[in-house]
Amino acid sequence: MAPKWQNASSDASALKKRKRITMEVKYNVIKHSEKGESHTEIGHALGLSRTTVVTIVKDKQRILKHVQDAALMKVTVMNVKQRSQNIVEMEKLLLIWLENQNQQRVPVSPSVIQEKARELHTAAVRKNGEGSASEEFTANRGWFNSFKACANLYKVKLLVLIAWQQKVFLVVWLK
């Protein structure tokens, strides 16, 4: 005998997935709510269910505090991290150079990248004039790790290993 009702939760979980709502969307929901829009209208406008909108509006104080704290943190970070135009220009040129080396299948090591960064920075200082010559740039390991993270250069260690293996192979082959 078949059951009189089917478990709808197993079918519903296959159809609907949880979706993460960013603080920006939650902040927009609160702003719409403060304008006097209904929860259903807000849900339709932002692609959310009415119950989600209600939950966000109930949690208004905590969300606004979080957004305010995050805004203060961004302002602090922006004031602390003022990067010179020479470094920004050098990093753009370095990325172009790395892409060119990658297309030519030339393996590069962190020390080669750091040396090229120093060369490009000196060229940028010369190009921008003597007023910016007082700025000192050392392409140290900390800079390289930050640059690698920002540029998504996650294969640099692998390329160093490949380059080393190719040198060993060439040495063995030539003997």
XYZ file of N, CA, C and O in Angstrom, residues 25-113:
356
model
N 22.975 43.990 0.290
C 21.575 43.699 -0.014
C 20.716 43.924 1.229
O 19.629 44.513 1.153
N 21.210 43.480 2.394
C 20.455 43.683 3.631
C 20.283 45.168 3.916
O 19.208 45.613 4.335
N 21.317 45.952 3.670
C 21.243 47.394 3.876
C 20.219 48.009 2.920
O 19.433 48.885 3.309
N 20.186 47.533 1.668
C 19.182 48.018 0.707
C 17.771 47.684 1.161
O 16.850 48.488 0.997
N 17.588 46.488 1.732
C 16.269 46.094 2.237
C 15.838 47.061 3.338
O 14.690 47.539 3.357
N 16.748 47.394 4.236
C 16.420 48.304 5.337
C 16.083 49.693 4.800
O 15.125 50.337 5.257
N 16.839 50.169 3.826
C 16.564 51.494 3.242
C 15.188 51.523 2.569
O 14.441 52.486 2.714
N 14.838 50.457 1.829
C 13.512 50.376 1.201
C 12.431 50.364 2.271
O 11.370 50.991 2.110
N 12.683 49.641 3.357
C 11.706 49.550 4.433
C 11.495 50.902 5.103
O 10.363 51.258 5.452
N 12.574 51.665 5.264
C 12.456 52.992 5.877
C 11.702 53.965 4.986
O 11.114 54.928 5.467
N 11.710 53.714 3.673
C 10.948 54.569 2.754
C 9.455 54.282 2.823
O 8.659 55.013 2.252
N 9.083 53.191 3.484
C 7.669 52.869 3.645
C 7.147 51.817 2.685
O 5.946 51.574 2.632
N 8.029 51.177 1.936
C 7.594 50.127 1.013
C 7.183 48.888 1.806
O 7.719 48.609 2.883
N 6.239 48.131 1.258
C 5.807 46.914 1.947
C 6.857 45.818 1.771
O 7.683 45.867 0.860
N 6.789 44.844 2.638
C 7.766 43.761 2.603
C 7.669 42.976 1.302
O 8.689 42.545 0.757
N 6.460 42.800 0.792
C 6.271 42.079 -0.463
C 6.886 42.853 -1.626
O 7.544 42.266 -2.492
N 6.679 44.172 -1.663
C 7.255 44.994 -2.729
C 8.784 44.939 -2.702
O 9.435 44.844 -3.745
N 9.335 45.005 -1.503
C 10.800 44.946 -1.368
C 11.312 43.598 -1.871
O 12.306 43.523 -2.599
N 10.623 42.534 -1.489
C 11.012 41.196 -1.923
C 10.998 41.059 -3.431
O 11.922 40.509 -4.026
N 9.947 41.579 -4.069
C 9.877 41.511 -5.537
C 10.985 42.327 -6.177
O 11.583 41.907 -7.157
N 11.245 43.505 -5.633
C 12.254 44.392 -6.220
C 13.661 43.808 -6.109
O 14.473 43.953 -7.027
N 13.955 43.128 -4.997
C 15.310 42.629 -4.773
C 15.453 41.121 -4.982
O 16.527 40.561 -4.773
N 14.384 40.456 -5.367
C 14.452 39.019 -5.633
C 14.548 38.174 -4.371
O 15.203 37.144 -4.362
N 13.885 38.622 -3.301
C 13.899 37.908 -2.032
C 12.474 37.530 -1.644
O 11.512 38.158 -2.100
N 12.347 36.535 -0.772
C 11.018 36.183 -0.299
C 10.577 37.177 0.778
O 11.402 37.852 1.399
N 9.279 37.268 1.007
C 8.741 38.195 1.994
C 9.252 37.862 3.389
O 9.604 38.754 4.162
N 9.349 36.566 3.712
C 9.801 36.182 5.044
C 11.268 36.569 5.267
O 11.651 36.944 6.373
N 12.061 36.499 4.230
C 13.456 36.921 4.338
C 13.531 38.413 4.613
O 14.314 38.867 5.455
N 12.711 39.176 3.919
C 12.676 40.624 4.122
C 12.264 40.948 5.555
O 12.863 41.800 6.212
N 11.245 40.249 6.063
C 10.775 40.474 7.430
C 11.893 40.183 8.430
O 12.116 40.951 9.376
N 12.610 39.091 8.231
C 13.708 38.726 9.126
C 14.803 39.790 9.115
O 15.338 40.155 10.166
N 15.112 40.299 7.939
C 16.153 41.332 7.834
C 15.709 42.605 8.541
O 16.490 43.224 9.272
N 14.451 42.999 8.357
C 13.950 44.222 8.992
C 13.929 44.074 10.513
O 14.230 45.012 11.244
N 13.609 42.870 11.012
C 13.616 42.639 12.458
C 15.034 42.777 13.028
O 15.210 43.199 14.165
N 16.023 42.418 12.236
C 17.418 42.437 12.678
C 18.115 43.741 12.269
O 19.332 43.796 12.157
N 17.331 44.784 12.101
C 17.794 46.069 11.567
C 18.947 46.668 12.371
O 19.949 47.100 11.805
N 18.836 46.707 13.690
C 19.839 47.365 14.530
C 21.213 46.711 14.393
O 22.229 47.393 14.252
N 21.236 45.400 14.443
C 22.510 44.687 14.334
C 23.146 44.902 12.957
O 24.348 45.120 12.846
N 22.337 44.869 11.910
C 22.848 45.054 10.547
C 23.403 46.462 10.366
O 24.492 46.652 9.813
N 22.675 47.472 10.847
C 23.151 48.849 10.710
C 24.448 49.066 11.488
O 25.348 49.775 11.022
N 24.568 48.449 12.659
C 25.811 48.575 13.427
C 26.958 47.925 12.671
O 28.053 48.477 12.589
N 26.715 46.773 12.095
C 27.748 46.073 11.335
C 28.178 46.901 10.126
O 29.379 47.031 9.851
N 27.224 47.462 9.394
C 27.537 48.267 8.217
C 28.333 49.509 8.620
O 29.306 49.879 7.965
N 27.950 50.134 9.726
C 28.657 51.321 10.190
C 30.091 50.971 10.593
O 31.028 51.674 10.235
N 30.280 49.869 11.310
C 31.623 49.448 11.712
C 32.472 49.103 10.496
O 33.654 49.435 10.439
N 31.863 48.450 9.515
C 32.600 48.083 8.309
C 33.018 49.329 7.536
O 34.116 49.400 7.000
N 32.139 50.335 7.490
C 32.475 51.571 6.792
C 33.644 52.268 7.476
O 34.542 52.787 6.820
N 33.663 52.261 8.813
C 34.775 52.867 9.536
C 36.072 52.118 9.282
O 37.126 52.726 9.135
N 36.004 50.792 9.213
C 37.209 50.013 8.941
C 37.730 50.319 7.549
O 38.927 50.449 7.347
N 36.839 50.452 6.542
C 37.290 50.752 5.184
C 37.969 52.110 5.120
O 38.973 52.274 4.452
N 37.425 53.085 5.814
C 38.026 54.411 5.824
C 39.413 54.339 6.442
O 40.366 54.920 5.935
N 39.558 53.607 7.519
C 40.854 53.473 8.179
C 41.866 52.827 7.248
O 42.981 53.304 7.102
N 41.468 51.752 6.585
C 42.380 51.059 5.688
C 42.763 51.963 4.522
O 43.916 52.027 4.124
N 41.814 52.700 3.990
C 42.114 53.570 2.863
C 43.083 54.668 3.264
O 43.933 55.062 2.486
N 43.006 55.169 4.482
C 43.930 56.201 4.919
C 45.317 55.635 5.176
O 46.300 56.312 4.982
N 45.400 54.380 5.615
C 46.690 53.796 5.938
C 47.429 53.380 4.669
O 48.619 53.594 4.537
N 46.728 52.801 3.715
C 47.384 52.242 2.541
C 47.326 53.204 1.357
O 46.566 53.010 0.428
N 48.132 54.218 1.400
C 48.277 55.118 0.272
C 49.480 54.641 -0.530
O 50.607 54.696 -0.057
N 49.252 54.176 -1.739
C 50.344 53.660 -2.557
C 50.736 54.702 -3.589
O 49.893 55.392 -4.147
N 52.013 54.778 -3.855
C 52.494 55.782 -4.794
C 52.141 55.372 -6.225
O 51.943 54.190 -6.529
N 52.106 56.348 -7.088
C 51.774 56.116 -8.493
C 52.849 55.250 -9.151
O 52.552 54.451 -10.023
N 54.101 55.417 -8.730
C 55.189 54.630 -9.307
C 55.009 53.143 -9.032
O 55.226 52.313 -9.911
N 54.589 52.800 -7.825
C 54.408 51.385 -7.484
C 53.213 50.800 -8.232
O 53.276 49.678 -8.739
N 52.145 51.560 -8.342
C 50.966 51.078 -9.068
C 51.325 50.844 -10.536
O 50.981 49.800 -11.112
N 52.027 51.785 -11.128
C 52.429 51.655 -12.533
C 53.376 50.469 -12.715
O 53.245 49.693 -13.659
N 54.332 50.323 -11.789
C 55.283 49.219 -11.864
C 54.567 47.876 -11.782
O 54.884 46.955 -12.540
N 53.576 47.744 -10.899
C 52.878 46.467 -10.761
C 52.046 46.139 -11.998
O 51.954 44.981 -12.395
N 51.463 47.160 -12.630
C 50.734 46.913 -13.882
C 51.673 46.410 -14.968
O 51.378 45.447 -15.678
N 52.822 47.079 -15.097
C 53.798 46.654 -16.097
C 54.363 45.273 -15.779
O 54.609 44.474 -16.689
N 54.542 44.994 -14.504
C 55.048 43.683 -14.100
C 54.057 42.574 -14.456
O 54.456 41.499 -14.905
N 52.770 42.835 -14.284
C 51.759 41.846 -14.670
C 51.779 41.595 -16.174
O 51.648 40.453 -16.628
N 51.955 42.650 -16.958
C 52.040 42.492 -18.413
C 53.270 41.660 -18.768
O 53.202 40.752 -19.605
N 54.390 41.960 -18.123
C 55.626 41.215 -18.372
C 55.457 39.743 -17.994
O 55.881 38.849 -18.734
N 54.815 39.489 -16.846
C 54.590 38.106 -16.421
C 53.694 37.353 -17.394
O 53.920 36.179 -17.684
N 52.672 38.028 -17.890
C 51.784 37.392 -18.873
C 52.555 37.054 -20.142
O 52.381 35.988 -20.723
N 53.435 37.955 -20.559
C 54.261 37.714 -21.738
C 55.181 36.515 -21.505
O 55.324 35.659 -22.388
N 55.812 36.445 -20.332
C 56.677 35.314 -20.015
C 55.879 34.010 -19.987
O 56.362 32.978 -20.440
N 54.660 34.089 -19.489
C 53.797 32.913 -19.417
C 53.422 32.434 -20.812
O 53.419 31.236 -21.089
N 53.109 33.368 -21.703
C 52.740 32.991 -23.067
C 53.909 32.370 -23.817
O 53.724 31.490 -24.649
N 55.110 32.830 -23.504
C 56.297 32.263 -24.131
C 56.784 31.009 -23.415
O 57.788 30.422 -23.800
N 56.073 30.636 -22.358
C 56.388 29.455 -21.545
C 57.793 29.540 -20.938
O 58.520 28.565 -20.864
N 58.157 30.738 -20.508
C 59.431 30.955 -19.832
C 59.178 30.876 -18.332
O 58.421 31.674 -17.797
N 59.785 29.915 -17.651
C 59.576 29.829 -16.201
C 60.288 30.983 -15.490
O 61.401 31.352 -15.860
N 59.632 31.539 -14.507
C 60.213 32.638 -13.737
C 60.206 32.260 -12.262
O 59.332 31.558 -11.802
N 61.184 32.761 -11.560
C 61.281 32.499 -10.129
C 60.931 33.771 -9.372
O 60.931 34.858 -9.953
N 60.661 33.658 -8.090
C 60.380 34.866 -7.305
C 61.516 35.881 -7.356
O 61.286 37.079 -7.427
N 62.756 35.410 -7.362
C 63.880 36.356 -7.411
C 63.929 37.088 -8.744
O 64.258 38.281 -8.789
N 63.575 36.419 -9.843
C 63.540 37.077 -11.149
C 62.423 38.120 -11.178
O 62.604 39.231 -11.689
N 61.277 37.775 -10.599
C 60.153 38.714 -10.548
C 60.530 39.926 -9.712
O 60.246 41.072 -10.091
